[in-house]
Amino acid sequence: MAARLDRRAVLKLGAGSAAGLVLGFHLPARLGAQEIAENGAQGNGFGPFLNAWLRISPDETVTLVIDRSEMGQGVYTSLPMLLAEELGCDWRRIRVVAAPADPIYRNLFLVHELLTKGEDIGDAADWFVRRLSRVVGQQVTGGSSSVRGAFKPLRTAGAAAREMLVTTAARRFGVAREECTVEAGEVRHAPSERKLSFGALAAEAALLEPPRRPPLKPASAWRLIGKSVPRLDLPSKIDGSAIFGIDVRLPDMLFAAIAMPPVFGGKLKRYDSTAVLKRRGVSAVVPLPDGVAVVADNTWRAQAALAELAPEWDDGGNAAVSSETIEATLRDALAGSGRTAEAAGDPAKELSGAARRVSADYELPYLAHATMEPMNATARIGADGIDIWIPTQVQEAVQKAAAEAADISTAKVRVHTTYLGGGFGRRLEADLAAQAVRLAKAVGKPVQAIWSREEDTTHDFYRPATAARLEAGLDAEGRLVAWRQTNACPSIMARVFPAATWLEVDQTAVEGATRMPYAIANRRIAHVQRDFHVPVGFWRSVGHSQNAFFKESFVDELAAAAGTDPLAFRRRLLAQAPRDLAVLELAAEKAGWGDALPPGRGRGIALHTSFGSIVAQVAEVTVSADGVSVERIVAAVDCGIVVNPDTLRAQIEGGIVFGLTAALYGRISIEKGRVAERHFDDYPMVRLGETPEIEVHVIASDQAPGGAGEPAVPPVAPAIANAIYAATGKRLRRLPVAGQPLTT
Amino acid sequence: MAKLVVNGQPQAVDVEDEMPLLWVLRDTLGLTGTKYGCGLGQCGACTVMIGKDAVRACTVTVGDVAGPVTTIEGLSPDRSHHVQQAWLALQVPQCGYCQPGFIMAAAALFQRSPKPTEAEAIEALTNICRCGTYARIRQAVRILAKA
Ligand code: FES
Ligand code: FES
């Protein structure tokens, strides 16, 4: 079906643009039943949500307003590819600009998927979810949803513009539309050897009513989709010219360093600014609702002055909380039955009657995002409102936070999205926006608020610490007949969108534990919610990152209990899941599963589906007196139609390294109510020397596109833990690997 | 008043001697290609060249700079440096934030040792890339080392 083209949007923008075709397209308020059915067939499960504008100027430049943030995942290239595919423009004339905050850019695909767990649901429920999606919908880059959500709407927008250009050209040529073809930014009429460029046609084409259902090319005719088109943003990222949030420079601007209460929920008690205000370049010390800032004419002067300020804090009621107390609470909570997230058959009965019963408890720590670009935002307050430059995944939330901080209407806040020096879910929070606005207001000049690495590490929204209990029953032949999993962890949704937890379990706590590809007749997945004062948030692949570790480690334990090879054990459970099975087999084959290895080496396998993509990985590790060295990771991926294969590979490679850092080193610990880790020495990252050889094998598919940014993360940790088990016989039920004895 | 030569241009900057070079580049001279990642010499995002050496600009004070400074903006006028070209050919950057530092560290490595061994490269390139572009960086280094 067609994205419905919004005539008002066309006119609104068209008026401001001297000449040229400007198209707006957005989510229709309500989708017809047939439209939903058609989209269901496309696999997206929901209508066209993505919103953007394209514009063709007389100089042939095609400007595409991209409403997703570029944080390294390549959306400033893959989304234009979708549009250009149908438009038929000259790829070299594409120009990408970041969209402002606007409800028209809401990521309804993401919200819908979150609420429905990606499943098709009944009509009434679907209606309700769609209504809810519209209410809570936010302009968001996350959930590996960009390409998935844009796949049809952006192609439709390109096709609609193309049809308008062709209609205009045919009229000028005085020929039938059908005789015209589109090629490299021109409409051609071969019989009369005439042609007109898009730029020459655009102004007149813009006066036409956009077609509602323009024809889309069949996949066999695609020229861009499926090609490794070089990233449009990369030249600026090798010469230092790309502007990240921290690089924004405005006339008269000042820089702010911020200290926040070390214990979450604490308060500023007192500070003495006398000496600090005498320091060179320092213009103000500003108390904030969540801390205190020093504003100066240079970042270092602000940071150095803040260090001298040494504010005193009231720790509040949480100064006695530690990782030990949190972990003990979670462990105890495993005894509770929790809220059921998924159930089938009678697991209790089958467990007690099983020939063999296996159970194991697992634990994972809090994790920080540690984006390379520390948190920052730059605000300028003028007579006509607020401008805010920010590397963000959530433009609308930023707009709202800025408006509240300055007590003005959101309409007066203009959000300028810069490049993001990493997002990984951290930039789904709008905390910096309010700080920058408050500071700009306090000093009457533009201010760039920038956190030190230490503030960044100690004031994140962390991946929740989680304890899990898994129990399974095997029959006399070693077949898996029952499975029970209980997760005890804080709820992310209870913080960001409490209503989502009223009716049902927080999906972010159980995603990936539910909807397993393995056929297990009797099962129950449950969540016991235990919240602490440590803020929790979305960390690349969210609940999947924990649940893949629990599930895939435990499946390995069951294979061992059944005396079966881990690959063969999984294979048997996947008879009804051919796509998953194919991915598993491919990874095993490419990794040489079963080939002999030298002593001290082991191979581990893991399979996990998330964000619409299936990923299997085989890790090969060496365990020696020096510890664990990960030698090689072979990944196989089925993520449906691939828009840009090289970008997909890059995301898989990067996801593997991200997962590896977490598996080997990742741990945020709480001491006296505060985060103990501060920098890269105590919160270490994998570096070049520890990077294994990485191989990525992609299965060709014509299924709906799956996500790319997150799905490679979840299988890494279990593949490594399983490889360590294969090498040593030692089963790791906690992470990180570092610091754990690896002898049995 | 500290005197510097940055990307071939003499600069006189009126700042405290103990201000790290990083912040003089970024906040005084407006050369924002050099990034702040930790301020403690741990991540390499701020790597520049002083003379022929790769130096983490957050760890050297402006008063201690002895030699001409080259930043990412001055590595080549047109992205033609062979390290930049290799990075582009292999589509190395993801978010790109760590890349100027990585490219400067690699450029210094190849200047010193045009055919580095894998071990030399690992020793010279200890920067952090949170996006995990290491596999491509390694590939780029391997190709450059053979060229
Ligand atoms: S900012 Fe200089 S090494 Fe991290
Ligand atoms: S490319 Fe993002 S940190 Fe390296």
XYZ file of N, CA, C and O in Angstrom, chain A residues 113-242:
520
model
N 6.033 -2.414 17.934
C 6.719 -3.684 18.134
C 6.911 -3.970 19.625
O 6.763 -5.088 20.090
N 7.219 -2.923 20.357
C 7.411 -3.087 21.787
C 6.125 -3.578 22.455
O 6.131 -4.471 23.290
N 5.021 -2.981 22.045
C 3.762 -3.314 22.692
C 3.224 -4.667 22.268
O 2.510 -5.317 23.013
N 3.540 -5.077 21.070
C 2.979 -6.341 20.597
C 4.002 -7.455 20.612
O 3.695 -8.574 20.238
N 5.199 -7.151 21.047
C 6.283 -8.129 20.992
C 6.498 -8.618 19.572
O 6.938 -9.725 19.336
N 6.119 -7.811 18.596
C 6.332 -8.187 17.208
C 5.340 -9.231 16.711
O 5.423 -9.698 15.594
N 4.395 -9.606 17.521
C 3.457 -10.652 17.107
C 2.224 -10.037 16.471
O 1.833 -8.928 16.792
N 1.613 -10.798 15.613
C 0.327 -10.357 15.107
C -0.686 -10.528 16.221
O -0.711 -11.544 16.897
N -1.481 -9.540 16.432
C -2.483 -9.660 17.480
C -3.842 -9.396 16.874
O -3.950 -8.909 15.768
N -4.839 -9.717 17.631
C -6.206 -9.619 17.103
C -6.600 -8.199 16.742
O -5.970 -7.239 17.153
N -7.660 -8.057 15.965
C -8.094 -6.771 15.453
C -8.279 -5.704 16.520
O -7.761 -4.614 16.417
N -9.061 -6.051 17.548
C -9.367 -5.055 18.572
C -8.095 -4.649 19.312
O -7.833 -3.470 19.531
N -7.316 -5.643 19.636
C -6.073 -5.355 20.335
C -5.163 -4.514 19.461
O -4.514 -3.583 19.912
N -5.132 -4.827 18.182
C -4.291 -4.082 17.268
C -4.734 -2.634 17.194
O -3.930 -1.711 17.204
N -6.043 -2.454 17.170
C -6.574 -1.094 17.126
C -6.116 -0.328 18.368
O -5.649 0.793 18.285
N -6.239 -1.003 19.509
C -5.868 -0.359 20.758
C -4.391 0.019 20.762
O -4.001 1.125 21.120
N -3.584 -0.928 20.321
C -2.141 -0.674 20.317
C -1.788 0.466 19.390
O -0.954 1.312 19.702
N -2.472 0.517 18.262
C -2.173 1.602 17.332
C -2.557 2.944 17.920
O -1.847 3.927 17.772
N -3.692 2.959 18.628
C -4.091 4.216 19.271
C -3.048 4.620 20.298
O -2.612 5.765 20.354
N -2.629 3.649 21.068
C -1.647 3.898 22.107
C -0.330 4.357 21.484
O 0.315 5.285 21.960
N 0.032 3.712 20.405
C 1.271 4.064 19.728
C 1.280 5.532 19.343
O 2.273 6.224 19.472
N 0.134 5.975 18.883
C 0.079 7.371 18.450
C 0.198 8.318 19.626
O 0.751 9.395 19.504
N -0.344 7.902 20.737
C -0.298 8.776 21.901
C 1.109 8.857 22.475
O 1.622 9.919 22.766
N 1.727 7.710 22.632
C 3.041 7.709 23.283
C 4.184 7.745 22.274
O 5.328 7.815 22.642
N 3.835 7.680 21.013
C 4.863 7.623 19.973
C 5.859 8.747 20.124
O 5.526 9.863 20.478
N 7.089 8.422 19.858
C 8.147 9.402 19.995
C 9.040 9.302 18.782
O 9.157 8.243 18.178
N 9.669 10.406 18.475
C 10.677 10.351 17.432
C 11.894 9.674 18.029
O 12.566 10.220 18.891
N 12.142 8.457 17.604
C 13.143 7.632 18.258
C 14.014 6.935 17.218
O 13.513 6.455 16.217
N 15.302 6.886 17.468
C 16.157 5.992 16.703
C 16.579 4.908 17.675
O 17.328 5.161 18.612
N 16.064 3.724 17.482
C 16.382 2.648 18.411
C 15.634 1.406 18.010
O 14.854 1.410 17.054
N 15.886 0.329 18.747
C 15.194 -0.916 18.470
C 15.531 -1.470 17.097
O 14.764 -2.236 16.523
N 16.675 -1.074 16.560
C 17.081 -1.541 15.225
C 15.918 -1.398 14.253
O 15.648 -2.261 13.438
N 15.210 -0.291 14.365
C 13.948 -0.164 13.642
C 14.028 0.704 12.402
O 13.070 0.767 11.636
N 15.147 1.395 12.180
C 15.147 2.423 11.132
C 14.815 1.871 9.762
O 13.876 2.317 9.107
N 15.594 0.896 9.312
C 15.363 0.353 7.983
C 14.067 -0.447 7.952
O 13.288 -0.395 7.007
N 13.805 -1.164 9.045
C 12.583 -1.958 9.092
C 11.360 -1.081 8.933
O 10.427 -1.394 8.206
N 11.354 0.039 9.657
C 10.191 0.921 9.622
C 10.088 1.699 8.321
O 9.011 2.069 7.886
N 11.239 1.966 7.698
C 11.263 2.837 6.524
C 11.108 2.088 5.226
O 10.888 2.691 4.187
N 11.248 0.787 5.282
C 11.426 0.029 4.046
C 10.350 0.328 3.012
O 10.642 0.600 1.861
N 9.114 0.301 3.430
C 8.067 0.566 2.453
C 7.740 2.054 2.314
O 7.640 2.560 1.203
N 7.562 2.765 3.417
C 7.202 4.183 3.288
C 8.200 5.005 2.466
O 7.802 5.829 1.652
N 9.486 4.783 2.651
C 10.456 5.600 1.915
C 10.476 5.235 0.436
O 10.618 6.101 -0.419
N 10.333 3.963 0.137
C 10.259 3.601 -1.282
C 9.000 4.196 -1.898
O 9.006 4.678 -3.031
N 7.918 4.167 -1.137
C 6.664 4.721 -1.641
C 6.792 6.223 -1.898
O 6.309 6.738 -2.901
N 7.471 6.895 -1.010
C 7.667 8.335 -1.188
C 8.486 8.610 -2.437
O 8.177 9.525 -3.211
N 9.511 7.836 -2.642
C 10.339 8.009 -3.840
C 9.532 7.737 -5.096
O 9.613 8.473 -6.088
N 8.717 6.701 -5.035
C 7.910 6.332 -6.202
C 6.878 7.406 -6.502
O 6.628 7.739 -7.671
N 6.268 7.966 -5.459
C 5.254 9.000 -5.661
C 5.874 10.215 -6.352
O 5.304 10.778 -7.296
N 7.041 10.606 -5.889
C 7.716 11.753 -6.503
C 8.065 11.447 -7.959
O 7.897 12.286 -8.847
N 8.531 10.241 -8.192
C 8.879 9.847 -9.557
C 7.654 9.932 -10.475
O 7.724 10.454 -11.589
N 6.517 9.453 -9.979
C 5.303 9.485 -10.798
C 4.913 10.926 -11.143
O 4.485 11.217 -12.248
N 5.070 11.813 -10.198
C 4.725 13.221 -10.440
C 5.665 13.835 -11.473
O 5.248 14.613 -12.343
N 6.925 13.459 -11.384
C 7.904 13.983 -12.342
C 7.616 13.437 -13.744
O 7.681 14.169 -14.736
N 7.254 12.175 -13.801
C 6.967 11.558 -15.102
C 5.714 12.175 -15.720
O 5.684 12.506 -16.913
N 4.704 12.360 -14.899
C 3.468 12.973 -15.395
C 3.756 14.353 -15.982
O 3.278 14.714 -17.064
N 4.549 15.115 -15.282
C 4.892 16.465 -15.732
C 5.668 16.423 -17.049
O 5.385 17.187 -17.992
N 6.630 15.510 -17.122
C 7.444 15.420 -18.334
C 6.593 14.995 -19.526
O 6.707 15.559 -20.623
N 5.722 14.014 -19.284
C 4.890 13.510 -20.379
C 4.003 14.627 -20.928
O 3.812 14.755 -22.140
N 3.503 15.435 -20.024
C 2.660 16.560 -20.426
C 3.470 17.525 -21.304
O 3.034 17.976 -22.335
N 4.692 17.804 -20.851
C 5.525 18.737 -21.629
C 5.931 18.160 -22.992
O 5.998 18.869 -23.975
N 6.205 16.860 -22.986
C 6.571 16.229 -24.257
C 5.346 16.064 -25.161
O 5.480 15.855 -26.366
N 4.175 16.091 -24.524
C 2.955 15.816 -25.290
C 2.836 14.356 -25.673
O 2.392 14.030 -26.775
N 3.271 13.491 -24.792
C 3.207 12.048 -25.077
C 2.524 11.342 -23.906
O 2.252 11.950 -22.870
N 2.270 10.052 -24.086
C 1.677 9.265 -23.001
C 2.739 8.979 -21.942
O 3.918 8.805 -22.267
N 2.322 8.946 -20.676
C 3.252 8.685 -19.565
C 4.013 7.382 -19.793
O 5.178 7.264 -19.481
N 3.264 6.393 -20.317
C 3.836 5.055 -20.445
C 5.047 5.038 -21.374
O 5.846 4.113 -21.343
N 5.175 6.047 -22.220
C 6.307 6.058 -23.152
C 7.567 6.626 -22.519
O 8.631 6.638 -23.130
N 7.423 7.134 -21.311
C 8.573 7.775 -20.661
C 9.277 6.812 -19.711
O 8.666 5.945 -19.100
N 10.574 6.997 -19.590
C 11.356 6.207 -18.635
C 12.157 7.162 -17.752
O 12.356 8.328 -18.097
N 12.593 6.627 -16.625
C 13.367 7.441 -15.687
C 14.761 6.849 -15.568
O 14.930 5.641 -15.428
N 15.733 7.728 -15.637
C 17.112 7.268 -15.596
C 17.985 8.374 -15.032
O 17.956 9.501 -15.534
N 18.731 8.073 -13.992
C 19.749 8.979 -13.463
C 19.302 10.437 -13.357
O 19.967 11.353 -13.823
N 18.146 10.641 -12.768
C 17.710 12.013 -12.522
C 17.076 12.693 -13.724
O 16.948 13.913 -13.746
N 16.698 11.910 -14.724
C 16.057 12.477 -15.906
C 14.839 11.654 -16.288
O 14.814 10.446 -16.081
N 13.847 12.343 -16.867
C 12.748 11.606 -17.492
C 13.015 11.628 -18.998
O 13.250 12.690 -19.570
N 13.035 10.440 -19.582
C 13.400 10.350 -20.996
C 12.226 9.855 -21.841
O 11.421 9.059 -21.392
N 12.183 10.381 -23.072
C 11.228 9.874 -24.046
C 12.042 9.364 -25.216
O 12.488 10.130 -26.089
N 12.269 8.057 -25.226
C 13.197 7.465 -26.185
C 12.770 7.672 -27.643
O 13.589 8.058 -28.484
N 11.463 7.467 -27.975
C 11.063 7.591 -29.393
C 11.453 8.942 -29.998
O 11.832 9.011 -31.162
N 11.350 10.027 -29.202
C 11.659 11.343 -29.763
C 13.030 11.845 -29.294
O 13.391 12.993 -29.555
N 13.759 10.984 -28.599
C 15.093 11.320 -28.092
C 15.092 12.639 -27.325
O 15.981 13.466 -27.476
N 14.054 12.803 -26.492
C 14.019 14.002 -25.654
C 14.175 13.613 -24.195
O 13.841 12.485 -23.810
N 14.678 14.537 -23.415
C 14.751 14.269 -21.977
C 14.654 15.564 -21.187
O 14.965 16.639 -21.691
N 14.189 15.432 -19.951
C 14.103 16.583 -19.050
C 14.633 16.157 -17.685
O 14.362 15.051 -17.210
N 15.397 17.036 -17.075
C 15.975 16.681 -15.784
C 14.968 16.892 -14.664
O 14.035 17.697 -14.793
N 15.180 16.176 -13.564
C 14.294 16.327 -12.402
C 14.231 17.792 -11.952
O 13.179 18.310 -11.616
N 15.380 18.416 -11.951
C 15.442 19.810 -11.477
C 14.567 20.727 -12.314
O 13.961 21.669 -11.807
N 14.509 20.442 -13.615
C 13.704 21.276 -14.509
C 12.215 20.985 -14.354
O 11.376 21.814 -14.692
N 11.896 19.808 -13.865
C 10.494 19.392 -13.755
C 9.890 19.634 -12.382
O 8.668 19.681 -12.217
N 10.758 19.763 -11.391
C 10.302 19.671 -10.004
C 9.262 20.717 -9.628
O 8.253 20.392 -8.997
N 9.487 21.961 -10.021
C 8.575 23.020 -9.580
C 7.158 22.756 -10.080
O 6.182 22.913 -9.335
N 7.061 22.334 -11.322
C 5.735 22.068 -11.883
C 5.155 20.772 -11.302
O 3.956 20.694 -10.999
N 6.013 19.791 -11.130
C 5.540 18.507 -10.584
C 4.948 18.691 -9.189
O 4.009 17.998 -8.798
N 5.511 19.635 -8.458
C 5.068 19.845 -7.081
C 3.617 20.302 -7.006
O 2.992 20.199 -5.959
N 3.089 20.815 -8.113
C 1.705 21.291 -8.104
C 0.704 20.145 -8.243
O -0.481 20.325 -8.029
N 1.198 18.965 -8.607
C 0.292 17.826 -8.795
C -0.123 17.227 -7.458
O 0.595 17.322 -6.466
N -1.289 16.605 -7.514
C -1.712 15.827 -6.349
C -0.834 14.574 -6.296
O -0.731 13.843 -7.284
N -0.200 14.304 -5.162
C 0.644 13.098 -5.112
C -0.203 11.842 -5.264
O -1.273 11.750 -4.673
N 0.246 10.887 -6.061
C -0.509 9.637 -6.188
C -0.475 8.892 -4.870
O 0.527 8.911 -4.160
N -1.578 8.243 -4.558
C -1.645 7.576 -3.253
C -1.048 6.187 -3.281
O -0.585 5.701 -2.268
N -1.101 5.558 -4.400
C -0.555 4.212 -4.470
C 0.362 4.060 -5.676
O 0.056 3.342 -6.604
N 1.465 4.747 -5.652
C 2.373 4.635 -6.804
C 2.926 3.213 -6.876
O 3.122 2.570 -5.853
N 3.140 2.715 -8.112
C 3.686 1.358 -8.232
C 5.138 1.307 -7.725
O 5.897 2.246 -7.934
N 5.469 0.208 -7.056
C 6.851 0.016 -6.595
C 7.542 -1.002 -7.494
O 6.918 -1.936 -7.992
N 8.844 -0.808 -7.674
C 9.622 -1.744 -8.492
C 9.612 -3.131 -7.863
O 9.680 -3.248 -6.635
N 9.598 -4.170 -8.688
C 9.817 -5.506 -8.113
C 11.281 -5.633 -7.686
O 12.154 -4.920 -8.199
N 11.525 -6.525 -6.757
C 12.881 -6.685 -6.232
C 13.894 -6.955 -7.349
O 15.043 -6.521 -7.279
N 13.438 -7.629 -8.398
C 14.371 -7.977 -9.475
C 14.882 -6.735 -10.208
O 15.905 -6.785 -10.875
N 14.172 -5.617 -10.074
C 14.584 -4.404 -10.779
C 15.400 -3.452 -9.903
O 15.791 -2.371 -10.341
N 15.650 -3.843 -8.659
C 16.394 -2.949 -7.764
C 17.816 -2.730 -8.244
O 18.490 -3.665 -8.673
N 18.243 -1.503 -8.156
C 19.613 -1.188 -8.528
C 20.462 -0.773 -7.333
O 21.674 -0.893 -7.350
N 19.833 -0.204 -6.330
C 20.582 0.249 -5.151
C 20.409 -0.723 -3.987
O 21.384 -1.089 -3.336
N 19.172 -1.104 -3.731
C 18.919 -2.007 -2.612
C 19.682 -3.302 -2.850
O 19.582 -3.889 -3.928
N 20.444 -3.695 -1.859
C 21.240 -4.902 -2.005
C 22.667 -4.640 -2.452
O 23.477 -5.554 -2.530
N 22.983 -3.363 -2.728
C 24.351 -3.014 -3.123
C 25.086 -2.367 -1.943
O 24.494 -1.628 -1.165
N 26.384 -2.613 -1.886
C 27.188 -1.995 -0.825
C 27.558 -0.579 -1.218
O 28.688 -0.284 -1.578
N 26.575 0.293 -1.160
C 26.810 1.699 -1.490
C 27.671 2.328 -0.391
O 27.353 2.192 0.790
N 28.766 3.007 -0.751
C 29.610 3.622 0.282
C 28.823 4.635 1.120
O 27.963 5.344 0.598
N 29.138 4.691 2.384
C 28.428 5.601 3.299
C 28.661 7.060 2.908
O 29.801 7.481 2.693
N 27.577 7.818 2.858
C 27.661 9.224 2.467
C 28.373 10.068 3.521
O 28.950 11.101 3.213
N 28.324 9.630 4.776
C 28.903 10.444 5.840
C 30.381 10.145 6.094
O 31.025 10.849 6.859
N 30.916 9.110 5.465
C 32.279 8.716 5.850
C 33.382 9.683 5.465
O 34.329 9.845 6.235
N 33.314 10.342 4.296
C 34.394 11.302 4.033
C 34.573 12.307 5.180
O 35.698 12.619 5.570
N 33.466 12.752 5.751
C 33.578 13.739 6.843
C 34.090 13.098 8.133
O 34.446 13.794 9.073
N 34.109 11.782 8.161
C 34.542 11.109 9.386
C 35.984 10.632 9.303
O 36.479 9.992 10.237
N 36.665 10.926 8.211
C 38.099 10.635 8.154
C 38.939 11.905 8.074
O 40.159 11.835 8.058
N 38.278 13.052 8.015
C 39.079 14.290 7.941
C 38.769 15.268 9.077
O 39.237 16.400 9.079
N 37.991 14.809 10.031
C 37.717 15.650 11.200
C 36.627 16.677 10.997
O 36.373 17.486 11.881
N 35.954 16.653 9.839
C 34.973 17.714 9.599
C 33.569 17.372 10.089
O 32.715 18.250 10.174
N 33.302 16.113 10.388
C 31.965 15.745 10.888
C 31.717 16.462 12.218
O 32.576 16.473 13.088
